Short mmCIF file of C-alpha atoms and ligand atoms in Angstrom, two decimals:
data_model
loop_
_atom_site.label_atom_id
_atom_site.label_comp_id
_atom_site.label_asym_id
_atom_site.label_seq_id
_atom_site.Cartn_x
_atom_site.Cartn_y
_atom_site.Cartn_z
CA MET A 1 9.54 64.39 -78.21
CA LEU A 2 6.33 62.53 -79.30
CA LYS A 3 3.09 64.12 -78.15
CA VAL A 4 -0.02 62.37 -77.95
CA ASP A 5 -2.63 65.01 -77.48
CA ASN A 6 -6.21 63.99 -76.70
CA ILE A 7 -6.72 61.07 -78.92
CA THR A 8 -10.01 59.41 -79.35
CA PHE A 9 -10.51 56.43 -81.44
CA ASN A 10 -13.13 53.85 -82.25
CA TYR A 11 -13.04 50.99 -84.89
CA THR A 12 -17.21 50.59 -84.46
CA LYS A 13 -19.42 52.43 -82.27
CA SER A 14 -17.82 52.23 -78.99
CA PRO A 15 -14.46 53.97 -78.49
CA VAL A 16 -11.40 51.93 -77.97
CA LEU A 17 -9.30 54.80 -76.55
CA LYS A 18 -10.91 57.93 -75.23
CA ASP A 19 -9.28 61.60 -74.73
CA ILE A 20 -5.54 59.83 -74.50
CA SER A 21 -2.70 62.23 -73.85
CA PHE A 22 0.77 61.72 -72.87
CA LYS A 23 4.48 62.78 -73.94
CA VAL A 24 7.54 60.84 -74.58
CA GLU A 25 10.95 62.04 -74.74
CA GLU A 26 13.49 61.38 -77.12
CA GLY A 27 15.55 58.27 -76.21
CA GLU A 28 12.89 57.11 -73.54
CA ASN A 29 11.73 53.86 -72.97
CA LEU A 30 7.96 53.83 -72.75
CA ALA A 31 6.09 50.40 -72.07
CA ILE A 32 2.23 50.57 -72.54
CA ILE A 33 0.67 47.77 -70.67
CA GLY A 34 -2.99 46.45 -70.14
CA GLU A 35 -5.09 43.29 -70.49
CA SER A 36 -5.81 41.72 -73.95
CA GLY A 37 -8.07 43.84 -75.77
CA SER A 38 -7.21 47.12 -73.71
CA GLY A 39 -6.14 48.83 -76.66
CA LYS A 40 -2.23 48.55 -76.51
CA SER A 41 -1.98 47.72 -80.30
CA THR A 42 -4.59 50.05 -81.31
CA LEU A 43 -2.56 53.12 -79.69
CA LEU A 44 0.65 51.98 -81.52
CA LYS A 45 -0.95 51.63 -84.89
CA LEU A 46 -2.48 55.29 -84.15
CA ILE A 47 0.94 56.48 -83.45
CA TYR A 48 2.13 55.45 -86.65
CA GLY A 49 -0.75 56.76 -88.65
CA GLU A 50 -2.20 53.27 -89.68
CA PHE A 51 -5.96 55.01 -88.78
CA ASP A 52 -7.35 58.36 -88.89
CA LEU A 53 -7.99 59.68 -85.31
CA ASN A 54 -11.79 60.67 -84.32
CA LYS A 55 -10.19 63.26 -82.46
CA GLY A 56 -6.79 64.79 -81.23
CA HIS A 57 -3.59 64.88 -82.86
CA VAL A 58 -0.17 63.15 -82.61
CA PHE A 59 3.24 64.91 -83.01
CA TRP A 60 6.64 63.62 -83.50
CA LYS A 61 8.78 66.86 -82.81
CA ASP A 62 7.10 69.19 -85.23
CA THR A 63 5.75 66.56 -87.63
CA GLU A 64 2.47 65.83 -87.37
CA VAL A 65 1.64 62.22 -87.79
CA LEU A 66 -1.18 61.92 -90.19
CA GLY A 67 -3.56 58.82 -91.12
CA PRO A 68 -4.59 57.38 -94.29
CA LYS A 69 -6.77 60.00 -95.27
CA HIS A 70 -3.87 62.48 -95.77
CA ASN A 71 -1.31 60.01 -96.46
CA LEU A 72 -0.99 58.04 -99.46
CA VAL A 73 1.64 55.89 -98.14
CA VAL A 74 1.28 55.11 -94.33
CA GLY A 75 4.14 56.02 -92.10
CA TYR A 76 7.26 58.22 -91.81
CA ASP A 77 11.10 57.41 -92.26
CA PHE A 78 11.88 58.42 -88.77
CA MET A 79 9.47 55.94 -87.16
CA LYS A 80 9.40 52.39 -87.49
CA TYR A 81 6.63 49.89 -86.27
CA VAL A 82 6.94 46.04 -85.69
CA SER A 83 3.49 44.75 -85.56
CA GLN A 84 2.55 41.75 -83.67
CA GLU A 85 1.93 39.91 -87.23
CA PHE A 86 5.58 40.46 -88.79
CA ASP A 87 5.42 40.64 -92.60
CA LEU A 88 8.62 39.50 -93.85
CA MET A 89 9.56 38.13 -97.51
CA PRO A 90 9.54 34.27 -97.04
CA PHE A 91 11.44 33.31 -99.97
CA ILE A 92 14.64 35.18 -99.18
CA THR A 93 17.33 34.87 -96.45
CA VAL A 94 17.49 36.60 -92.99
CA GLU A 95 20.30 38.74 -94.12
CA GLU A 96 18.55 39.93 -97.21
CA ASN A 97 15.17 40.54 -95.56
CA ILE A 98 17.11 42.86 -92.92
CA GLY A 99 19.19 44.60 -95.98
CA LYS A 100 16.03 44.90 -98.16
CA PHE A 101 15.91 48.59 -97.10
CA LEU A 102 19.68 49.35 -97.29
CA SER A 103 20.91 50.96 -100.12
CA ASN A 104 23.41 48.91 -102.50
CA PHE A 105 25.11 51.74 -103.39
CA PHE A 106 27.65 50.93 -100.15
CA PRO A 107 27.88 47.37 -100.09
CA LYS A 108 30.44 47.54 -97.26
CA ASP A 109 28.61 49.31 -95.11
CA LYS A 110 25.38 47.42 -95.95
CA LYS A 111 27.14 44.43 -94.90
CA GLU A 112 28.53 45.85 -91.72
CA ARG A 113 25.21 47.29 -90.78
CA THR A 114 23.39 43.83 -91.52
CA SER A 115 25.89 41.92 -89.52
CA GLU A 116 25.85 44.17 -86.43
CA LEU A 117 22.02 43.90 -86.72
CA LEU A 118 21.98 40.02 -86.58
CA GLU A 119 24.26 40.22 -83.57
CA VAL A 120 21.53 42.45 -81.84
CA VAL A 121 18.82 40.04 -82.34
CA GLU A 122 21.28 36.91 -81.89
CA LEU A 123 20.59 35.40 -85.49
CA THR A 124 24.11 35.56 -86.93
CA GLU A 125 24.41 31.83 -87.49
CA PHE A 126 21.02 32.13 -89.34
CA ALA A 127 22.19 34.78 -91.81
CA LYS A 128 21.85 32.79 -95.02
CA THR A 129 18.72 30.96 -94.06
CA LYS A 130 15.50 31.24 -95.94
CA VAL A 131 12.92 33.00 -93.83
CA LYS A 132 10.32 30.74 -94.67
CA THR A 133 12.22 27.95 -92.72
CA LEU A 134 12.27 29.79 -89.36
CA SER A 135 10.23 29.26 -86.23
CA GLY A 136 7.97 32.28 -84.95
CA GLY A 137 10.55 33.53 -82.69
CA GLN A 138 13.09 33.65 -85.06
CA LYS A 139 10.80 35.54 -87.38
CA GLN A 140 10.08 37.92 -84.89
CA ARG A 141 14.02 38.53 -84.23
CA VAL A 142 14.29 39.37 -88.06
CA ALA A 143 11.19 41.61 -88.22
CA LEU A 144 13.16 43.53 -85.35
CA ALA A 145 16.26 43.87 -86.64
CA ARG A 146 14.49 45.11 -90.23
CA ALA A 147 12.79 47.85 -88.35
CA LEU A 148 16.18 48.94 -86.95
CA ALA A 149 17.91 48.42 -89.99
CA LYS A 150 17.95 52.16 -91.14
CA GLN A 151 17.97 53.62 -87.78
CA PRO A 152 14.69 54.74 -86.97
CA GLU A 153 14.33 57.95 -84.41
CA ILE A 154 11.31 56.09 -83.03
CA ILE A 155 10.34 52.65 -82.94
CA LEU A 156 6.93 50.91 -81.81
CA LEU A 157 7.27 47.43 -80.65
CA ASP A 158 3.99 45.22 -80.25
CA GLU A 159 4.66 42.54 -77.68
CA PRO A 160 8.19 42.33 -79.53
CA PHE A 161 9.40 39.02 -77.54
CA SER A 162 6.09 37.13 -77.32
CA HIS A 163 7.03 34.24 -79.77
CA ILE A 164 10.53 33.93 -78.37
CA ASP A 165 11.16 31.11 -75.82
CA ASN A 166 12.08 31.61 -72.39
CA PHE A 167 15.73 30.03 -72.94
CA LYS A 168 16.37 33.10 -75.53
CA LYS A 169 14.14 35.74 -74.30
CA GLN A 170 16.29 37.38 -71.45
CA SER A 171 19.44 38.06 -73.60
CA LEU A 172 17.34 39.07 -76.39
CA ARG A 173 15.64 41.81 -74.45
CA ARG A 174 18.97 42.78 -73.01
CA SER A 175 20.61 43.13 -75.97
CA VAL A 176 17.91 44.77 -78.07
CA PHE A 177 17.08 47.66 -75.26
CA LYS A 178 20.55 48.14 -74.83
CA TYR A 179 21.16 48.84 -78.35
CA LEU A 180 18.03 51.21 -78.42
CA LYS A 181 19.32 53.33 -75.59
CA GLN A 182 23.02 53.16 -76.89
CA LYS A 183 21.42 54.88 -80.23
CA ASN A 184 19.06 57.18 -78.26
CA ILE A 185 16.21 55.53 -80.33
CA THR A 186 12.63 56.42 -78.37
CA CYS A 187 10.93 53.30 -77.96
CA ILE A 188 7.46 52.38 -77.01
CA VAL A 189 6.62 48.77 -76.05
CA ALA A 190 3.03 47.17 -75.72
CA THR A 191 3.36 44.31 -73.37
CA HIS A 192 1.54 42.36 -70.75
CA ASP A 193 4.60 40.75 -69.70
CA LYS A 194 6.43 42.70 -66.69
CA GLU A 195 9.72 41.07 -67.63
CA ASP A 196 9.62 43.46 -70.97
CA VAL A 197 9.61 46.41 -68.30
CA LEU A 198 11.24 46.24 -65.33
CA GLY A 199 14.55 47.13 -65.64
CA PHE A 200 14.09 48.63 -69.15
CA ALA A 201 11.47 51.15 -69.14
CA ASP A 202 11.80 54.66 -68.21
CA ASN A 203 8.10 54.96 -67.69
CA MET A 204 4.91 53.07 -68.04
CA ILE A 205 1.17 53.51 -69.13
CA VAL A 206 -1.60 51.25 -67.81
CA LEU A 207 -4.60 51.45 -70.10
CA ASN A 208 -8.03 50.48 -68.66
CA GLU A 209 -11.40 51.01 -69.97
CA ASN A 210 -10.37 53.54 -72.79
CA LYS A 211 -8.32 55.63 -70.45
CA ILE A 212 -4.95 56.08 -69.05
CA GLU A 213 -5.13 54.50 -65.55
CA ALA A 214 -1.62 55.44 -64.54
CA HIS A 215 1.54 56.84 -66.22
CA ASP A 216 4.94 56.72 -63.96
CA SER A 217 7.85 54.96 -63.47
CA PRO A 218 7.87 51.15 -62.98
CA GLU A 219 9.56 51.93 -59.61
CA PHE A 220 6.77 54.37 -58.30
CA LEU A 221 3.86 52.00 -59.48
CA TYR A 222 5.33 49.07 -58.02
CA TYR A 223 5.58 50.93 -54.72
CA ASN A 224 2.40 52.79 -55.05
CA PRO A 225 -0.18 50.27 -57.01
CA LYS A 226 -3.28 52.42 -56.71
CA THR A 227 -5.48 49.91 -58.07
CA PRO A 228 -5.52 45.96 -58.39
CA LEU A 229 -4.99 45.88 -62.22
CA ILE A 230 -1.43 47.91 -61.17
CA ALA A 231 -0.54 45.56 -58.51
CA SER A 232 -1.56 42.41 -60.61
CA PHE A 233 1.15 43.50 -63.31
CA PHE A 234 4.08 43.19 -60.76
CA GLY A 235 2.83 39.65 -59.36
CA GLU A 236 0.54 37.75 -57.05
CA PHE A 237 -1.12 40.38 -54.37
CA ASN A 238 -3.73 40.12 -51.78
CA LEU A 239 -6.56 42.67 -50.72
CA ILE A 240 -6.33 42.83 -46.94
CA ASN A 241 -8.53 45.42 -45.31
CA ASP A 242 -8.43 46.96 -48.55
CA ASP A 243 -5.00 47.26 -48.65
CA ILE A 244 -2.92 45.72 -51.51
CA ILE A 245 -0.18 43.61 -50.06
CA TYR A 246 1.88 41.66 -52.44
CA SER A 247 2.43 37.96 -51.58
CA HIS A 248 6.17 38.59 -50.87
CA GLN A 249 5.25 40.97 -48.42
CA LEU A 250 3.49 38.26 -46.00
CA HIS A 251 5.81 36.33 -43.74
CA VAL A 252 5.25 33.48 -41.37
CA VAL A 253 5.61 34.39 -37.65
CA LYS A 254 5.21 32.63 -34.34
CA LYS A 255 2.03 34.70 -33.43
CA SER A 256 0.08 37.37 -35.07
CA ASN A 257 -3.46 38.65 -35.60
CA LEU A 258 -3.45 37.06 -38.96
CA LYS A 259 -4.18 33.54 -38.66
CA VAL A 260 -4.69 31.61 -41.78
CA LYS A 261 -5.15 27.97 -42.68
CA VAL A 262 -2.93 26.52 -45.70
CA SER A 263 -4.85 24.99 -48.33
CA GLN A 264 -2.29 24.60 -51.28
CA SER A 265 1.79 24.82 -51.95
CA TYR A 266 2.85 25.66 -55.50
CA PHE A 267 6.46 25.11 -56.51
CA LYS A 268 7.96 28.43 -57.82
CA GLY A 269 11.85 27.72 -57.99
CA ILE A 270 13.35 29.94 -55.56
CA GLN A 271 10.39 29.71 -53.14
CA TYR A 272 7.11 27.97 -52.65
CA LEU A 273 3.66 30.21 -53.15
CA ILE A 274 1.27 29.15 -50.51
CA GLU A 275 -2.50 29.42 -50.88
CA ALA A 276 -4.18 29.78 -47.67
CA ASN A 277 -7.75 30.92 -46.27
CA LEU A 278 -8.23 34.06 -43.96
CA ASN A 279 -11.85 34.23 -42.95
CA CYS A 280 -13.29 32.31 -46.18
CA GLU A 281 -10.93 34.72 -48.07
CA LYS A 282 -7.83 33.42 -50.27
CA VAL A 283 -4.36 34.58 -49.54
CA TYR A 284 -1.31 34.14 -51.34
CA PHE A 285 2.16 34.35 -49.60
CA GLU A 286 5.67 33.41 -50.52
CA HIS A 287 7.58 30.94 -48.10
CA GLU A 288 11.06 29.14 -48.34
CA PHE A 289 9.52 25.28 -48.15
CA GLU A 290 6.06 23.57 -48.55
CA LEU A 291 3.43 23.90 -45.97
CA LYS A 292 1.21 21.14 -45.16
CA LYS A 293 -2.26 21.57 -46.18
CA GLY A 294 -4.48 22.27 -43.24
CA GLU A 295 -1.93 23.79 -41.27
CA LEU A 296 -2.86 26.98 -39.06
CA ILE A 297 -0.26 29.65 -39.19
CA PHE A 298 0.43 33.17 -38.65
CA LEU A 299 1.32 35.90 -40.86
CA GLU A 300 2.96 39.37 -40.66
CA ILE A 301 2.65 42.14 -43.43
CA LYS A 302 6.03 43.47 -43.59
CA LYS A 303 6.22 47.10 -45.59
CA LEU A 304 7.83 47.40 -48.74
CA GLN A 305 11.16 48.85 -49.09
P1 ADP B 401 -4.76 44.59 -77.32
O1 ADP B 401 -3.35 44.92 -78.04
O2 ADP B 401 -4.65 45.63 -76.00
O3 ADP B 401 -5.00 43.28 -76.95
P2 ADP B 401 -6.28 46.12 -79.37
O4 ADP B 401 -5.82 47.18 -79.65
O5 ADP B 401 -5.72 44.80 -80.33
O6 ADP B 401 -5.92 45.56 -78.09
O7 ADP B 401 -7.90 46.23 -79.28
C1 ADP B 401 -8.64 46.80 -78.51
C2 ADP B 401 -10.11 46.63 -78.78
O8 ADP B 401 -10.48 47.06 -80.33
C3 ADP B 401 -10.59 45.44 -78.76
O9 ADP B 401 -12.02 45.15 -78.23
C4 ADP B 401 -10.80 44.78 -80.04
O10 ADP B 401 -11.71 43.41 -80.37
C5 ADP B 401 -10.87 45.90 -80.88
N1 ADP B 401 -10.38 46.12 -82.37
C6 ADP B 401 -9.05 45.78 -82.38
N2 ADP B 401 -8.69 45.84 -83.88
C7 ADP B 401 -9.95 45.90 -84.43
C8 ADP B 401 -10.20 45.87 -86.20
N3 ADP B 401 -9.39 45.94 -87.07
N4 ADP B 401 -11.77 46.31 -86.04
C9 ADP B 401 -12.60 46.08 -85.21
N5 ADP B 401 -12.55 46.06 -83.97
C10 ADP B 401 -10.91 45.83 -83.70
MG1 MG B 402 -2.16 43.49 -79.20
#
């Protein structure tokens, strides 16, 4: 188990994280979400032991993770960290980068392991390509594979798919998260993309103003978004009489006491997102087809189910 026990940290005077505590079970996938600047990357770096804590402790099982003041070399064998700035060796091939930390005493094992990892990150065809010629997204995948090479017990991923295009993203996410579950590798992912979380994370932590605003399963937080920040993570929402109502909860009906005037329709693929005015406030809802600007319609709120 990873135990983050009451940690506080600041780069300068004002704290970035204050009195943060949580636990992660072995094999769990935990997502850390929050707006840009909320401290997601800092939290991962603290768990990795990159900085000294102002207060508190981090433990992986019985080992306390210590910062640079106590450790000549940052990091531990049981933990890998893939930062937002993946530092690879540009002048050697993808395969060589991944195999860099694998033993040369077992060439057959090394080859097998490398090709397994190339498959996980869907880079098999680029095995012999020099890293410097790869795109940002491809480099990010090499960094992922390299972190997995020695099979850590816990892996920290900082926005791991942020440079990867939408064509590849979906299948790559499935492949990587499936692999981590299969191998029972504990995983902490910092992200602002709900697609990295839903369907994969067992639990999520919402960071806001130096604190943990929520810590629960994605399902629970989706059904019980107690703040607008939490709701906004799951999609477009409205505040109607102080209640959080997702845009897909609003339906057009013949008559109701929610009368709105359409102001804009946005094509979103399977449906349109409609913007309308409700007593000078904007409301957003989903609808099968485009609605005319100025049209008056009635809405009904459906319960989440
Ligand atoms: P996130 O990953 O959620 O975007 P970060 O952890 O990168 O957030 O940053 C949290 C806060 O700490 C921000 O206000 C950022 O400007 C500040 N910060 C991050 N890195 C440093 C640093 N090396 N020195 C000083 N301030 C930093
Ligand atoms: Mg970050």
